[in-house]
PDB file of C-alpha atoms in Angstrom:
ATOM      1  CA  MET A   1      40.811  65.043  13.968  1.00  0.00           C
ATOM      2  CA  ASP A   2      38.076  66.992  12.294  1.00  0.00           C
ATOM      3  CA  ILE A   3      34.953  66.801  14.632  1.00  0.00           C
ATOM      4  CA  ARG A   4      31.734  68.344  13.634  1.00  0.00           C
ATOM      5  CA  ILE A   5      28.859  68.548  16.202  1.00  0.00           C
ATOM      6  CA  SER A   6      25.482  69.640  14.946  1.00  0.00           C
ATOM      7  CA  GLY A   7      21.937  69.670  16.197  1.00  0.00           C
ATOM      8  CA  HIS A   8      18.776  68.802  14.180  1.00  0.00           C
ATOM      9  CA  GLN A   9      15.969  71.043  15.435  1.00  0.00           C
ATOM     10  CA  ILE A  10      17.780  71.596  18.857  1.00  0.00           C
ATOM     11  CA  ASP A  11      20.508  73.847  20.043  1.00  0.00           C
ATOM     12  CA  THR A  12      23.735  72.173  21.047  1.00  0.00           C
ATOM     13  CA  GLY A  13      25.264  74.217  23.835  1.00  0.00           C
ATOM     14  CA  GLU A  14      29.001  74.903  24.279  1.00  0.00           C
ATOM     15  CA  ALA A  15      29.264  72.420  27.268  1.00  0.00           C
ATOM     16  CA  LEU A  16      27.726  69.578  25.275  1.00  0.00           C
ATOM     17  CA  GLN A  17      30.062  70.444  22.368  1.00  0.00           C
ATOM     18  CA  ALA A  18      33.112  70.538  24.521  1.00  0.00           C
ATOM     19  CA  HIS A  19      32.239  67.291  26.222  1.00  0.00           C
ATOM     20  CA  ALA A  20      31.699  65.516  22.875  1.00  0.00           C
ATOM     21  CA  ASN A  21      34.845  66.965  21.362  1.00  0.00           C
ATOM     22  CA  ASP A  22      37.027  65.932  24.445  1.00  0.00           C
ATOM     23  CA  ARG A  23      35.457  62.478  24.700  1.00  0.00           C
ATOM     24  CA  LEU A  24      35.913  61.652  20.908  1.00  0.00           C
ATOM     25  CA  THR A  25      39.536  62.988  20.854  1.00  0.00           C
ATOM     26  CA  ALA A  26      40.458  61.008  24.064  1.00  0.00           C
ATOM     27  CA  MET A  27      38.812  57.778  22.453  1.00  0.00           C
ATOM     28  CA  VAL A  28      40.730  58.071  19.309  1.00  0.00           C
ATOM     29  CA  GLU A  29      44.065  58.835  20.937  1.00  0.00           C
ATOM     30  CA  LYS A  30      43.656  55.770  23.137  1.00  0.00           C
ATOM     31  CA  TYR A  31      43.554  53.355  20.135  1.00  0.00           C
ATOM     32  CA  PHE A  32      45.147  55.276  17.201  1.00  0.00           C
ATOM     33  CA  ASN A  33      47.593  58.004  16.485  1.00  0.00           C
ATOM     34  CA  ARG A  34      44.965  59.949  14.809  1.00  0.00           C
ATOM     35  CA  ALA A  35      41.624  59.604  12.989  1.00  0.00           C
ATOM     36  CA  LEU A  36      40.275  61.388   9.926  1.00  0.00           C
ATOM     37  CA  SER A  37      36.983  62.810  11.026  1.00  0.00           C
ATOM     38  CA  ALA A  38      33.873  62.446  13.162  1.00  0.00           C
ATOM     39  CA  HIS A  39      30.403  63.851  12.776  1.00  0.00           C
ATOM     40  CA  VAL A  40      28.005  63.928  15.938  1.00  0.00           C
ATOM     41  CA  THR A  41      24.410  64.816  15.282  1.00  0.00           C
ATOM     42  CA  PHE A  42      21.877  65.396  18.023  1.00  0.00           C
ATOM     43  CA  GLY A  43      18.126  65.489  17.432  1.00  0.00           C
ATOM     44  CA  LYS A  44      14.832  65.049  19.164  1.00  0.00           C
ATOM     45  CA  ALA A  45      13.275  61.584  19.462  1.00  0.00           C
ATOM     46  CA  PRO A  46       9.787  60.554  20.475  1.00  0.00           C
ATOM     47  CA  ALA A  47       8.491  60.811  23.972  1.00  0.00           C
ATOM     48  CA  ALA A  48      10.612  63.982  24.960  1.00  0.00           C
ATOM     49  CA  SER A  49      13.956  62.162  24.461  1.00  0.00           C
ATOM     50  CA  PHE A  50      17.082  62.916  22.445  1.00  0.00           C
ATOM     51  CA  ARG A  51      18.946  60.985  19.823  1.00  0.00           C
ATOM     52  CA  CYS A  52      22.593  61.037  19.132  1.00  0.00           C
ATOM     53  CA  ASP A  53      24.171  59.614  15.965  1.00  0.00           C
ATOM     54  CA  ILE A  54      28.026  59.372  15.537  1.00  0.00           C
ATOM     55  CA  VAL A  55      29.762  58.551  12.318  1.00  0.00           C
ATOM     56  CA  MET A  56      33.544  58.283  12.806  1.00  0.00           C
ATOM     57  CA  HIS A  57      35.921  57.831   9.727  1.00  0.00           C
ATOM     58  CA  VAL A  58      38.920  56.367  11.458  1.00  0.00           C
ATOM     59  CA  MET A  59      41.183  55.502   8.552  1.00  0.00           C
ATOM     60  CA  GLN A  60      40.811  54.508   4.936  1.00  0.00           C
ATOM     61  CA  GLY A  61      38.123  51.934   4.680  1.00  0.00           C
ATOM     62  CA  LEU A  62      37.160  51.989   8.453  1.00  0.00           C
ATOM     63  CA  LEU A  63      33.831  53.732   9.117  1.00  0.00           C
ATOM     64  CA  LEU A  64      32.207  53.362  12.515  1.00  0.00           C
ATOM     65  CA  LYS A  65      28.636  54.266  13.454  1.00  0.00           C
ATOM     66  CA  GLY A  66      26.883  54.529  16.859  1.00  0.00           C
ATOM     67  CA  SER A  67      23.536  55.839  17.757  1.00  0.00           C
ATOM     68  CA  ALA A  68      21.475  55.977  20.939  1.00  0.00           C
ATOM     69  CA  ILE A  69      18.219  57.480  22.363  1.00  0.00           C
ATOM     70  CA  ALA A  70      18.064  58.735  25.922  1.00  0.00           C
ATOM     71  CA  HIS A  71      16.032  61.268  28.029  1.00  0.00           C
ATOM     72  CA  ASP A  72      19.176  63.510  28.245  1.00  0.00           C
ATOM     73  CA  ALA A  73      21.447  64.557  25.318  1.00  0.00           C
ATOM     74  CA  HIS A  74      24.554  63.917  27.420  1.00  0.00           C
ATOM     75  CA  GLN A  75      23.299  60.285  28.106  1.00  0.00           C
ATOM     76  CA  ALA A  76      22.380  59.788  24.426  1.00  0.00           C
ATOM     77  CA  PHE A  77      25.896  60.910  23.502  1.00  0.00           C
ATOM     78  CA  GLU A  78      27.617  58.762  26.124  1.00  0.00           C
ATOM     79  CA  GLN A  79      25.658  55.614  24.968  1.00  0.00           C
ATOM     80  CA  SER A  80      26.686  56.269  21.340  1.00  0.00           C
ATOM     81  CA  ALA A  81      30.237  56.963  22.158  1.00  0.00           C
ATOM     82  CA  GLU A  82      30.423  53.730  24.107  1.00  0.00           C
ATOM     83  CA  LYS A  83      29.236  51.812  21.050  1.00  0.00           C
ATOM     84  CA  ILE A  84      32.037  53.426  18.982  1.00  0.00           C
ATOM     85  CA  ASP A  85      34.528  52.728  21.749  1.00  0.00           C
ATOM     86  CA  LYS A  86      33.612  49.128  21.844  1.00  0.00           C
ATOM     87  CA  GLN A  87      33.978  48.786  18.081  1.00  0.00           C
ATOM     88  CA  LEU A  88      37.328  50.442  18.239  1.00  0.00           C
ATOM     89  CA  ARG A  89      38.430  48.154  21.140  1.00  0.00           C
ATOM     90  CA  ARG A  90      37.333  45.018  19.093  1.00  0.00           C
ATOM     91  CA  TYR A  91      39.135  46.230  15.946  1.00  0.00           C
ATOM     92  CA  LYS A  92      42.414  47.096  17.711  1.00  0.00           C
ATOM     93  CA  ARG A  93      42.472  43.759  19.599  1.00  0.00           C
ATOM     94  CA  ARG A  94      41.886  41.980  16.404  1.00  0.00           C
ATOM     95  CA  LEU A  95      44.623  43.921  14.654  1.00  0.00           C
ATOM     96  CA  LYS A  96      46.983  43.155  17.508  1.00  0.00           C
ATOM     97  CA  ASP A  97      46.159  39.447  17.321  1.00  0.00           C
ATOM     98  CA  ARG A  98      46.498  39.255  13.643  1.00  0.00           C
ATOM     99  CA  HIS A  99      49.679  41.382  13.600  1.00  0.00           C
ATOM    100  CA  GLU A 100      51.737  38.521  15.099  1.00  0.00           C
ATOM    101  CA  GLN A 101      50.853  36.192  12.254  1.00  0.00           C
ATOM    102  CA  ALA A 102      52.985  36.038   9.125  1.00  0.00           C
ATOM    103  CA  VAL A 103      50.158  36.747   6.654  1.00  0.00           C
ATOM    104  CA  HIS A 104      48.412  39.986   7.597  1.00  0.00           C
ATOM    105  CA  ALA A 105      45.118  41.071   6.062  1.00  0.00           C
ATOM    106  CA  LEU A 106      46.507  43.872   4.084  1.00  0.00           C
ATOM    107  CA  LYS A 107      46.967  42.261   0.572  1.00  0.00           C
ATOM    108  CA  GLU A 108      44.205  43.514  -1.666  1.00  0.00           C
ATOM    109  CA  GLU A 109      43.234  42.892  -5.266  1.00  0.00           C
ATOM    110  CA  GLU A 110      40.884  45.005  -7.238  1.00  0.00           C
ATOM    111  CA  ALA A 111      37.508  44.086  -8.601  1.00  0.00           C
ATOM    112  CA  ALA A 112      35.417  46.188 -11.019  1.00  0.00           C
ATOM    113  CA  TYR A 113      31.835  46.384 -11.838  1.00  0.00           C
ATOM    114  CA  VAL A 114      30.918  47.351 -15.387  1.00  0.00           C
ATOM    115  CA  ILE A 115      27.759  49.043 -16.535  1.00  0.00           C
ATOM    116  CA  PHE A 116      26.144  47.001 -19.228  1.00  0.00           C
ATOM    117  CA  GLU A 117      23.879  48.765 -21.652  1.00  0.00           C
ATOM    118  CA  GLU A 118      20.299  48.060 -21.512  1.00  0.00           C
ATOM    119  CA  PRO A 119      19.239  45.521 -24.253  1.00  0.00           C
ATOM    120  CA  PRO A 120      17.189  47.114 -26.919  1.00  0.00           C
ATOM    121  CA  PHE A 121      13.481  47.125 -26.317  1.00  0.00           C
ATOM    122  CA  VAL A 122      11.914  44.580 -28.773  1.00  0.00           C
ATOM    123  CA  GLU A 123       8.310  45.052 -29.710  1.00  0.00           C
ATOM    124  CA  THR A 124       6.474  42.130 -31.431  1.00  0.00           C
ATOM    125  CA  ASP A 125       3.058  41.916 -32.984  1.00  0.00           C
ATOM    126  CA  ASP A 126       1.348  40.152 -29.951  1.00  0.00           C
ATOM    127  CA  GLU A 127       3.144  41.724 -26.992  1.00  0.00           C
ATOM    128  CA  SER A 128       6.223  43.643 -25.817  1.00  0.00           C
ATOM    129  CA  GLU A 129       9.178  41.773 -24.702  1.00  0.00           C
ATOM    130  CA  THR A 130      11.161  42.852 -21.625  1.00  0.00           C
ATOM    131  CA  PRO A 131      14.638  41.969 -21.077  1.00  0.00           C
ATOM    132  CA  ASP A 132      15.368  38.890 -18.889  1.00  0.00           C
ATOM    133  CA  ALA A 133      18.237  40.386 -16.967  1.00  0.00           C
ATOM    134  CA  PRO A 134      18.146  43.578 -14.900  1.00  0.00           C
ATOM    135  CA  VAL A 135      20.325  46.558 -15.889  1.00  0.00           C
ATOM    136  CA  VAL A 136      23.484  47.174 -13.790  1.00  0.00           C
ATOM    137  CA  ILE A 137      23.329  50.832 -12.938  1.00  0.00           C
ATOM    138  CA  ALA A 138      26.555  51.458 -11.115  1.00  0.00           C
ATOM    139  CA  GLU A 139      30.240  51.209 -11.934  1.00  0.00           C
ATOM    140  CA  THR A 140      32.732  51.255  -9.043  1.00  0.00           C
ATOM    141  CA  ARG A 141      36.018  49.801  -7.974  1.00  0.00           C
ATOM    142  CA  VAL A 142      36.293  47.982  -4.610  1.00  0.00           C
ATOM    143  CA  ASP A 143      39.001  46.414  -2.645  1.00  0.00           C
ATOM    144  CA  VAL A 144      38.737  42.677  -2.150  1.00  0.00           C
ATOM    145  CA  PRO A 145      40.707  42.116   1.056  1.00  0.00           C
ATOM    146  CA  GLU A 146      42.718  39.031   1.609  1.00  0.00           C
ATOM    147  CA  THR A 147      41.875  37.856   5.133  1.00  0.00           C
ATOM    148  CA  THR A 148      40.551  35.143   7.398  1.00  0.00           C
ATOM    149  CA  VAL A 149      36.928  34.316   7.781  1.00  0.00           C
ATOM    150  CA  SER A 150      36.820  35.749  11.349  1.00  0.00           C
ATOM    151  CA  ASP A 151      38.425  39.014  10.128  1.00  0.00           C
ATOM    152  CA  ALA A 152      35.928  39.206   7.320  1.00  0.00           C
ATOM    153  CA  VAL A 153      33.030  38.910   9.753  1.00  0.00           C
ATOM    154  CA  MET A 154      34.761  41.788  11.784  1.00  0.00           C
ATOM    155  CA  MET A 155      35.040  43.845   8.600  1.00  0.00           C
ATOM    156  CA  LEU A 156      31.312  43.185   7.790  1.00  0.00           C
ATOM    157  CA  ASP A 157      30.364  44.578  11.240  1.00  0.00           C
ATOM    158  CA  LEU A 158      32.702  47.473  11.081  1.00  0.00           C
ATOM    159  CA  ARG A 159      31.682  48.609   7.483  1.00  0.00           C
ATOM    160  CA  ASN A 160      28.087  48.094   8.580  1.00  0.00           C
ATOM    161  CA  THR A 161      27.140  46.261   5.409  1.00  0.00           C
ATOM    162  CA  THR A 162      25.106  43.191   4.687  1.00  0.00           C
ATOM    163  CA  ALA A 163      27.675  41.219   2.618  1.00  0.00           C
ATOM    164  CA  LEU A 164      31.443  41.250   2.111  1.00  0.00           C
ATOM    165  CA  PHE A 165      33.306  39.561  -0.645  1.00  0.00           C
ATOM    166  CA  PHE A 166      36.918  38.626   0.202  1.00  0.00           C
ATOM    167  CA  LYS A 167      39.896  36.327  -0.641  1.00  0.00           C
ATOM    168  CA  ASN A 168      40.280  33.702   2.051  1.00  0.00           C
ATOM    169  CA  ALA A 169      43.826  33.895   3.419  1.00  0.00           C
ATOM    170  CA  GLY A 170      43.847  30.188   4.310  1.00  0.00           C
ATOM    171  CA  THR A 171      42.735  28.733   1.010  1.00  0.00           C
ATOM    172  CA  GLY A 172      43.452  31.510  -1.525  1.00  0.00           C
ATOM    173  CA  ARG A 173      39.872  31.329  -2.905  1.00  0.00           C
ATOM    174  CA  HIS A 174      37.284  33.902  -3.163  1.00  0.00           C
ATOM    175  CA  ASN A 175      34.512  33.724  -0.341  1.00  0.00           C
ATOM    176  CA  MET A 176      31.701  35.780   0.900  1.00  0.00           C
ATOM    177  CA  VAL A 177      30.194  36.363   4.333  1.00  0.00           C
ATOM    178  CA  TYR A 178      26.665  37.978   4.739  1.00  0.00           C
ATOM    179  CA  ARG A 179      24.211  38.817   7.376  1.00  0.00           C
ATOM    180  CA  ARG A 180      21.117  36.629   7.304  1.00  0.00           C
ATOM    181  CA  ASP A 181      17.584  37.667   8.010  1.00  0.00           C
ATOM    182  CA  ASP A 182      17.663  36.058  11.429  1.00  0.00           C
ATOM    183  CA  GLY A 183      20.787  38.031  12.432  1.00  0.00           C
ATOM    184  CA  SER A 184      23.338  35.141  12.097  1.00  0.00           C
ATOM    185  CA  ILE A 185      26.211  35.208   9.657  1.00  0.00           C
ATOM    186  CA  GLY A 186      26.372  33.094   6.499  1.00  0.00           C
ATOM    187  CA  TRP A 187      29.518  31.987   4.813  1.00  0.00           C
ATOM    188  CA  VAL A 188      29.791  31.007   1.160  1.00  0.00           C
ATOM    189  CA  GLU A 189      32.717  29.022   0.079  1.00  0.00           C
ATOM    190  CA  PRO A 190      32.953  27.687  -3.432  1.00  0.00           C
ATOM    191  CA  SER A 191      33.400  23.913  -3.706  1.00  0.00           C
TER     192      SER A 191
END
């Protein structure tokens, strides 16, 4: 696994780098054969404390993030690493539970977003008209996983996004889960 450790306006000593490297390597080996990469960033935080941010790319489509603030850089790292460890534990447990089922959440179909050209600007005698619809400014291809609702909520948390579009493994229909403003999860299922 490629582990990069850097400091933002602070010096990361060899002891801290070795500790972070050993802890992340052991964590990944505990749950998976190997991970792709991890980036650990240390920085200063208000009130003479330290901040540690960890971004770990475990496998294709699985990106974990953890951050913490503590009065010691080692404590900040440990708290961040514990968050990543907890996410990995949950993910591995859910994979193990779902592995025993006949239909696994690995079937995917592709969805595409298309860039539409901006409608031409129309100027009339009395006022300028603005188009009714906003312009789509990105084109990308995304995977639409076929999964259960509980696994979709897990993916929503692991991908650290606000919404996830998926194909419901139980009904075969497209659904969406999203994080509401109050922190709860919303589920949209077509009628």
